[in-house]
Coordinates of C-alpha atoms and ligand atoms in Angstrom, one line a residue:
X1 CA 12.3 -38.2 15.3
X2 CA 13.1 -41.5 18.1
X3 CA 11.0 -40.0 20.7
X4 CA 8.2 -41.9 22.0
X5 CA 5.2 -41.8 24.1
X6 CA 3.6 -45.4 25.9
X7 CA 0.3 -43.9 25.5
X8 CA -1.2 -42.8 22.0
X9 CA -2.3 -38.8 22.2
X10 CA -3.3 -36.9 19.6
X11 CA -3.9 -34.0 20.1
X12 CA -6.6 -32.6 17.3
X13 CA -7.1 -29.0 15.9
X14 CA -10.6 -27.3 15.2
X15 CA -11.4 -24.6 13.2
X16 CA -15.0 -25.6 12.3
X17 CA -14.5 -27.5 9.4
X18 CA -14.9 -31.1 8.9
X19 CA -13.3 -33.7 10.8
X20 CA -9.6 -34.9 8.8
X21 CA -10.0 -38.6 7.9
X22 CA -7.1 -38.9 10.2
X23 CA -9.1 -37.2 13.1
X24 CA -11.8 -39.1 12.9
X25 CA -9.8 -42.5 13.1
X26 CA -8.2 -41.4 16.1
X27 CA -12.0 -40.0 18.2
X28 CA -12.8 -43.4 17.0
X29 CA -10.3 -45.3 18.7
X30 CA -9.9 -43.1 22.0
X31 CA -10.7 -44.4 25.7
X32 CA -10.9 -40.4 26.5
X33 CA -11.4 -37.1 24.6
X34 CA -10.5 -33.9 26.0
X35 CA -11.3 -30.1 25.4
X36 CA -13.6 -27.1 26.1
X37 CA -17.3 -27.5 25.6
X38 CA -17.6 -25.8 21.8
X39 CA -15.1 -28.4 20.2
X40 CA -16.5 -31.7 22.5
X41 CA -20.1 -31.0 21.3
X42 CA -18.8 -30.3 17.2
X43 CA -16.4 -33.8 17.5
X44 CA -17.6 -37.0 16.7
X45 CA -16.6 -38.7 19.8
X46 CA -17.4 -42.5 19.9
X47 CA -20.3 -43.0 23.0
X48 CA -18.1 -45.2 24.7
X49 CA -15.1 -42.8 25.4
X50 CA -14.8 -40.8 28.3
X51 CA -15.6 -36.9 27.8
X52 CA -13.7 -34.3 30.0
X53 CA -14.1 -30.9 29.9
X54 CA -11.0 -28.4 29.5
X55 CA -11.4 -25.7 32.0
X56 CA -8.3 -26.0 34.0
X57 CA -5.1 -26.7 31.8
X58 CA -3.3 -28.6 34.9
X59 CA -6.5 -30.9 35.8
X60 CA -6.9 -31.7 32.3
X61 CA -3.4 -32.9 31.8
X62 CA -3.7 -34.5 35.4
X63 CA -6.6 -36.3 33.3
X64 CA -4.8 -37.0 30.3
X65 CA -1.1 -38.6 31.8
X66 CA -3.8 -40.7 34.3
X67 CA -6.4 -42.0 31.6
X68 CA -6.1 -45.8 30.6
X69 CA -5.9 -45.9 26.4
X70 CA -5.5 -43.7 23.7
X71 CA -6.5 -40.4 24.1
X72 CA -7.2 -37.0 22.3
X73 CA -7.0 -33.5 22.6
X74 CA -9.1 -30.9 21.2
X75 CA -8.0 -27.4 20.5
X76 CA -8.5 -24.5 18.4
X77 CA -6.8 -23.8 15.4
X78 CA -2.7 -25.1 15.5
X79 CA -2.5 -27.0 18.2
X80 CA 1.6 -26.0 18.3
X81 CA 1.0 -22.5 17.5
X82 CA 0.6 -20.9 21.1
X83 CA -1.7 -23.9 22.1
X84 CA -2.2 -26.9 23.8
X85 CA 1.7 -29.2 22.5
X86 CA 3.8 -27.5 24.4
X87 CA 1.9 -27.9 28.0
X88 CA 1.4 -31.8 26.6
X89 CA 4.9 -32.1 25.7
X90 CA 6.4 -31.0 29.6
X91 CA 4.3 -33.6 31.0
X92 CA 6.8 -36.1 28.7
X93 CA 4.2 -37.2 27.0
X94 CA 4.7 -36.8 22.4
X95 CA 1.9 -36.7 21.0
X96 CA 0.4 -36.6 17.3
X97 CA -0.9 -33.8 16.3
X98 CA -3.5 -33.2 13.5
X99 CA -3.5 -29.6 12.9
X100 CA -5.8 -27.4 11.5
X101 CA -5.9 -23.8 10.3
X102 CA -5.2 -21.5 13.2
X103 CA -7.2 -18.8 14.0
X104 CA -4.4 -16.3 13.1
X105 CA -4.4 -17.5 9.7
X106 CA -7.8 -17.2 9.5
X107 CA -8.4 -13.7 10.9
X108 CA -6.1 -12.4 8.2
X109 CA -7.7 -14.6 5.4
X110 CA -11.1 -12.6 5.9
X111 CA -9.3 -9.7 6.0
X112 CA -7.2 -10.7 2.1
X113 CA -4.0 -9.9 3.8
X114 CA -0.7 -11.1 3.5
X115 CA 0.2 -11.9 7.3
X116 CA 4.2 -12.9 7.0
X117 CA 5.2 -9.8 8.4
X118 CA 2.6 -9.5 11.2
X119 CA 3.8 -10.3 15.4
X120 CA 1.2 -12.5 16.5
X121 CA 0.9 -11.8 20.4
X122 CA 0.0 -13.8 22.8
X123 CA -2.1 -11.3 26.4
X124 CA -3.1 -14.9 27.7
X125 CA -2.0 -15.2 31.3
X126 CA 0.0 -12.0 31.2
X127 CA -0.3 -8.2 31.3
X128 CA -0.9 -7.4 28.3
X129 CA 0.3 -4.2 28.7
X130 CA 3.3 -6.3 26.5
X131 CA 1.1 -7.0 23.4
X132 CA 0.1 -3.4 22.9
X133 CA 3.6 -2.2 23.6
X134 CA 4.4 -4.4 20.3
X135 CA 1.7 -4.0 19.0
X136 CA 1.6 -0.1 18.9
X137 CA 5.4 -0.3 17.4
X138 CA 5.0 -3.0 14.7
X139 CA 2.9 -2.1 11.2
X140 CA 0.9 -4.9 11.1
X141 CA 0.1 -7.5 14.3
X142 CA -2.2 -9.9 15.5
X143 CA -2.9 -9.8 19.3
X144 CA -4.8 -13.1 20.7
X145 CA -6.9 -11.6 23.1
X146 CA -7.7 -13.5 26.9
X147 CA -11.2 -13.6 27.6
X148 CA -12.5 -9.8 28.0
X149 CA -9.2 -7.9 27.1
X150 CA -10.7 -7.0 23.8
X151 CA -12.5 -3.9 24.2
X152 CA -9.4 -1.9 25.9
X153 CA -6.6 -3.3 23.8
X154 CA -8.8 -2.5 20.5
X155 CA -9.3 1.3 22.2
X156 CA -5.9 1.5 23.2
X157 CA -4.7 0.7 19.4
X158 CA -7.1 3.3 17.9
X159 CA -6.5 6.3 20.3
X160 CA -2.9 5.6 18.6
X161 CA -4.2 5.9 15.3
X162 CA -4.3 1.9 14.0
X163 CA -6.8 0.8 12.2
X164 CA -7.9 -2.5 14.2
X165 CA -10.0 -5.3 13.3
X166 CA -11.8 -7.7 15.7
X167 CA -12.7 -11.6 14.4
X168 CA -15.3 -12.9 16.5
X169 CA -16.0 -17.2 17.2
X170 CA -13.8 -17.9 13.7
X171 CA -15.1 -21.0 11.9
X172 CA -18.8 -20.6 13.9
X173 CA -22.2 -19.9 12.8
X174 CA -21.0 -16.5 15.3
X175 CA -18.6 -15.7 13.4
X176 CA -18.0 -11.9 13.1
X177 CA -15.3 -10.1 11.3
X178 CA -15.4 -6.2 11.2
X179 CA -13.3 -2.7 12.4
X180 CA -13.6 -2.5 16.2
X181 CA -15.5 0.1 17.3
X182 CA -14.2 1.6 20.0
X183 CA -18.0 3.6 21.0
X184 CA -19.1 -0.2 21.3
X185 CA -20.5 -1.2 24.2
X186 CA -16.9 -3.3 25.7
X187 CA -19.1 -6.1 26.9
X188 CA -20.0 -6.7 23.4
X189 CA -16.7 -8.7 21.8
X190 CA -17.8 -12.0 22.0
X191 CA -15.4 -14.2 22.8
X192 CA -12.8 -15.6 21.1
X193 CA -11.5 -13.0 19.4
X194 CA -8.6 -12.0 17.9
X195 CA -7.2 -8.3 16.9
X196 CA -5.1 -7.3 13.9
X197 CA -3.4 -4.1 14.5
X198 CA -2.6 -2.2 11.0
X199 CA -0.1 0.7 11.2
X200 CA 0.1 4.1 8.3
X201 CA 4.0 2.0 7.1
X202 CA 3.0 -1.2 5.9
X203 CA 5.8 -2.6 4.0
X204 CA 5.8 -3.9 0.4
X205 CA 8.7 -5.6 -0.2
X206 CA 9.1 -9.6 -0.3
X207 CA 10.1 -11.2 3.3
X208 CA 12.5 -14.0 4.3
X209 CA 11.4 -13.6 8.1
X210 CA 8.4 -13.7 9.3
X211 CA 7.1 -11.4 12.0
X212 CA 9.7 -8.9 13.4
X213 CA 13.1 -8.9 11.7
X214 CA 15.2 -8.3 14.7
X215 CA 18.0 -6.5 15.9
X216 CA 17.9 -3.5 12.7
X217 CA 21.1 -4.4 10.3
X218 CA 22.9 -1.4 12.6
X219 CA 22.8 1.0 15.2
X220 CA 24.5 3.9 17.0
X221 CA 23.9 5.5 13.7
X222 CA 25.7 8.4 12.8
X223 CA 24.8 12.4 13.9
X224 CA 23.5 13.2 10.2
X225 CA 21.1 10.2 10.3
X226 CA 19.0 12.9 12.3
X227 CA 17.8 16.2 11.5
X228 CA 19.5 17.7 14.6
X229 CA 19.2 21.8 16.1
X230 CA 22.8 23.3 17.2
X231 CA 24.6 20.1 18.2
X232 CA 21.8 18.7 20.3
X233 CA 22.7 15.2 19.4
X234 CA 23.5 11.8 21.8
X235 CA 26.3 10.6 20.1
X236 CA 26.8 8.0 17.8
X237 CA 29.6 6.5 20.5
X238 CA 27.1 7.4 23.5
X239 CA 23.9 6.6 21.8
X240 CA 25.7 2.4 21.7
X241 CA 26.2 2.2 25.5
X242 CA 22.9 4.3 26.2
X243 CA 21.3 1.6 23.7
X244 CA 22.7 -1.9 25.4
X245 CA 21.9 -0.5 29.0
X246 CA 18.2 -0.1 27.8
X247 CA 18.0 -3.7 25.9
X248 CA 15.5 -2.0 23.9
X249 CA 12.8 -4.9 21.6
X250 CA 9.2 -5.5 20.6
X251 CA 7.0 -5.5 23.4
X252 CA 9.5 -3.0 26.1
X253 CA 8.2 0.3 26.8
X254 CA 10.7 3.0 26.7
X255 CA 11.0 6.4 28.0
X256 CA 13.5 9.2 26.5
X257 CA 13.0 11.9 28.8
X258 CA 14.2 15.5 27.0
X259 CA 14.3 13.7 23.4
X260 CA 15.9 16.5 21.5
X261 CA 16.7 15.5 18.2
X262 CA 15.6 11.8 19.1
X263 CA 17.8 9.8 18.0
X264 CA 17.3 7.5 21.2
X265 CA 14.0 7.1 20.8
X266 CA 14.2 6.6 17.3
X267 CA 17.0 3.4 17.6
X268 CA 15.2 2.2 20.7
X269 CA 12.0 2.0 17.7
X270 CA 14.3 0.5 15.2
X271 CA 15.2 -2.3 17.4
X272 CA 11.1 -2.9 18.1
X273 CA 10.2 -1.1 21.2
X274 CA 7.1 1.2 22.2
X275 CA 8.6 4.1 22.9
X276 CA 7.7 8.0 24.4
X277 CA 9.3 10.7 23.4
X278 CA 9.0 13.5 26.2
X279 CA 10.1 16.9 24.6
X280 CA 8.8 20.6 25.6
X281 CA 10.5 22.5 22.7
X282 CA 7.8 21.6 19.6
X283 CA 10.1 22.0 17.2
X284 CA 11.8 19.2 18.3
X285 CA 9.2 17.7 19.0
X286 CA 7.8 18.0 14.9
X287 CA 11.2 17.5 14.0
X288 CA 11.7 14.0 16.5
X289 CA 8.3 13.2 14.3
X290 CA 10.0 13.8 11.2
X291 CA 13.4 11.6 11.9
X292 CA 10.7 9.0 13.2
X293 CA 9.3 8.8 9.6
X294 CA 12.8 9.4 7.9
X295 CA 13.4 5.5 9.5
X296 CA 10.1 4.4 9.2
X297 CA 9.2 3.3 13.1
X298 CA 6.8 4.9 15.3
X299 CA 7.8 7.2 18.0
X300 CA 4.7 8.5 20.6
X301 CA 5.6 12.1 20.7
X302 CA 4.5 13.6 24.2
X303 CA 5.0 17.4 24.2
X304 CA 5.0 18.7 27.5
X305 CA 8.2 19.4 30.2
X306 CA 8.9 16.5 32.4
X307 CA 8.0 16.2 35.2
X308 CA 4.1 17.3 34.7
X309 CA 3.9 16.2 31.1
X310 CA 4.8 12.4 32.7
X311 CA 2.1 11.8 34.9
X312 CA -0.2 10.0 32.9
X313 CA 2.2 8.4 30.7
X314 CA 2.0 4.2 30.9
X315 CA 4.9 2.4 33.0
X316 CA 8.6 1.9 31.1
X317 CA 10.4 -1.2 31.1
X318 CA 13.1 1.4 30.5
X319 CA 14.0 5.2 30.8
X320 CA 16.4 7.4 29.3
X321 CA 17.6 10.8 30.2
X322 CA 19.9 12.6 28.1
X323 CA 19.6 15.9 30.5
X324 CA 17.4 17.3 32.8
X325 CA 18.0 17.6 36.8
X326 CA 17.8 15.5 40.1
X327 CA 13.6 16.1 40.3
X328 CA 12.8 14.8 36.9
X329 CA 15.3 12.2 37.1
X330 CA 13.0 10.9 40.3
X331 CA 9.9 11.9 39.1
X332 CA 10.5 9.8 35.6
X333 CA 11.3 7.1 37.9
X334 CA 8.6 7.1 40.2
X335 CA 6.3 7.1 37.5
X336 CA 7.7 4.9 35.0
X337 CA 8.7 1.8 37.8
X338 CA 11.5 0.9 35.5
X339 CA 14.0 -2.0 35.7
X340 CA 16.8 -0.3 33.6
X341 CA 18.1 4.2 33.8
X342 CA 20.3 5.3 31.6
X343 CA 21.8 9.1 31.9
X344 CA 24.0 10.9 29.7
X345 CA 25.5 13.9 31.5
X346 CA 28.0 16.5 30.9
X347 CA 28.3 17.7 34.5
X348 CA 30.7 16.2 37.1
X349 CA 28.8 17.7 39.8
X350 CA 26.1 15.2 38.9
X351 CA 27.5 12.1 38.9
X352 CA 27.9 12.0 42.6
X353 CA 24.1 13.1 43.2
X354 CA 23.0 11.0 40.1
X355 CA 24.4 7.6 41.9
X356 CA 22.8 8.6 45.6
X357 CA 19.6 8.6 43.7
X358 CA 20.2 5.7 42.0
X359 CA 20.4 3.4 45.0
X360 CA 17.9 6.0 46.5
X361 CA 15.5 3.6 44.5
X362 CA 16.5 0.2 44.6
X363 CA 19.0 0.5 41.5
X364 CA 23.0 -0.7 41.1
X365 CA 24.2 2.1 40.4
X366 CA 27.6 2.3 37.4
X367 CA 28.9 4.5 35.3
X368 CA 31.9 5.2 32.9
X369 CA 33.2 8.8 31.7
X370 CA 32.9 8.1 27.4
X371 CA 35.6 10.4 25.8
X372 CA 35.9 9.6 21.8
X373 CA 38.3 10.3 19.8
X374 CA 37.1 9.7 15.9
X375 CA 39.5 8.8 13.0
X376 CA 39.8 12.3 11.1
X377 CA 41.1 12.8 7.5
X378 CA 44.1 15.5 7.4
X379 CA 44.5 17.7 4.2
X380 CA 47.6 15.8 3.1
X381 CA 46.2 11.9 3.9
X382 CA 46.7 11.1 7.3
X383 CA 44.4 10.6 9.9
X384 CA 44.4 12.5 12.8
X385 CA 42.5 12.0 16.3
X386 CA 39.1 14.6 17.0
X387 CA 37.9 14.5 20.0
X388 CA 34.0 14.8 21.1
X389 CA 33.2 16.1 24.5
X390 CA 33.8 14.2 27.5
X391 CA 30.4 12.8 28.7
X392 CA 29.7 10.4 32.1
X393 CA 27.8 7.4 30.7
X394 CA 24.9 6.7 33.9
X395 CA 23.0 3.5 35.0
X396 CA 20.9 1.6 37.1
X397 CA 19.3 -2.2 36.6
X398 CA 16.8 -3.3 39.6
Ligands
LIG401 C1 -4.6 -20.3 23.9 S1 -5.0 -19.4 21.6 C2 -5.0 -20.6 20.6 C3 -4.7 -20.3 19.2 C4 -4.8 -21.2 18.1 N1 -3.8 -22.4 18.4 C5 -4.2 -21.4 17.0 O1 -3.7 -21.5 16.1 O2 -5.7 -20.5 16.6 C6 -6.3 -19.0 22.2 C7 -6.7 -17.5 21.6 O3 -6.9 -17.6 20.2 C8 -7.7 -17.6 19.8 N2 -8.9 -18.1 19.2 C9 -9.0 -18.9 19.2 N3 -9.7 -19.8 18.3 C10 -10.5 -18.6 17.6 C11 -12.0 -18.5 17.1 N4 -12.0 -19.4 16.8 N5 -12.0 -17.1 16.5 C12 -11.1 -16.1 17.6 N6 -10.0 -16.8 17.9 C13 -9.8 -17.7 17.9 C14 -7.5 -16.6 20.7 O4 -7.9 -14.8 20.6 C15 -8.0 -17.2 21.6 O5 -8.1 -15.8 23.0

């Protein structure tokens, strides 16, 4: 590393265990020590050093920049993992970092679980909905909670059928690791804490990439990858464009309104999105659930007729309407308030109205007619073109 700071700043991670020799040495030389009260209390700080309680990050960093001599910042766990190192570097300081064990590693260790397949999610300083959506869609997740958010997040995960654990005050005398009790007093979880969420489908194969695997190995899967009825399925070529326009991924909520076989919903879930498939027909709902299980993903199936069935759903980042009339699309946009909408239409007469509806809701409408002709073998071994029905794909982003 060629980077150098003029002043020595050491960021020391704390996990409740004894301070290492290197950390004790840095503390012994420090003129300023910045940290949360609990970390300042526990660290061997020389009497001459100024102690600065870390209450507001910006103020603490100002103090760090102004401090005259060697300084130490105390932080929880591994300060380079969802910690203070990024903020310190943003102030032009290249710190020495002495990490401790991350609270995430500790939480999984306390449960005796491996975690290279876990998503690690932060609900700090942002809408916790994103962390919740990612945890709902993934079989194993840890959530770094913001103070006071654990009860709501834990309850939502329990309602969705996840097994949930809470790890409070790890490495302290108040440490508690227990199954999350949704019925307990919401004020109960002690901060800081971590939620661990486990789904039914744990994968046991060895991993080479931690967390989410990124895009699936393929998409726009053939129709026969999904059980479906009477060819009521979005065709692969059309699905490819719809997926591209919806932009699924971990932490994104997507509604598939009138989901049919669930092919679009399931493909979005394969990218890691939390998908809610809304479907009026009970047999189709069962088909969606079984198709999702075949593909090893979780899709929340909402049985009911839109627009009534949409009323209690959480907002979405994107919605797909593979059928349905303008009233349904209008209601879906009003409820979901999505950034992206994609619609497929067979009827020419509905194109202008859909464009007008998207415009009225503040989207820039766009669209294309897709008319795919697939290669198909002839008895003599030659290839012919077999035409699929033309479909309009319309979309709007805002
Ligand atoms: C800003 S993150 C810092 C994570 C830290 N860098 C690490 O590796 O543990 C703060 C969050 O970590 C979790 N956390 C930190 N210390 C903890 C502890 N002792 N017990 C349980 N959770 C802890 C909590 O979710 C807390 O809200």
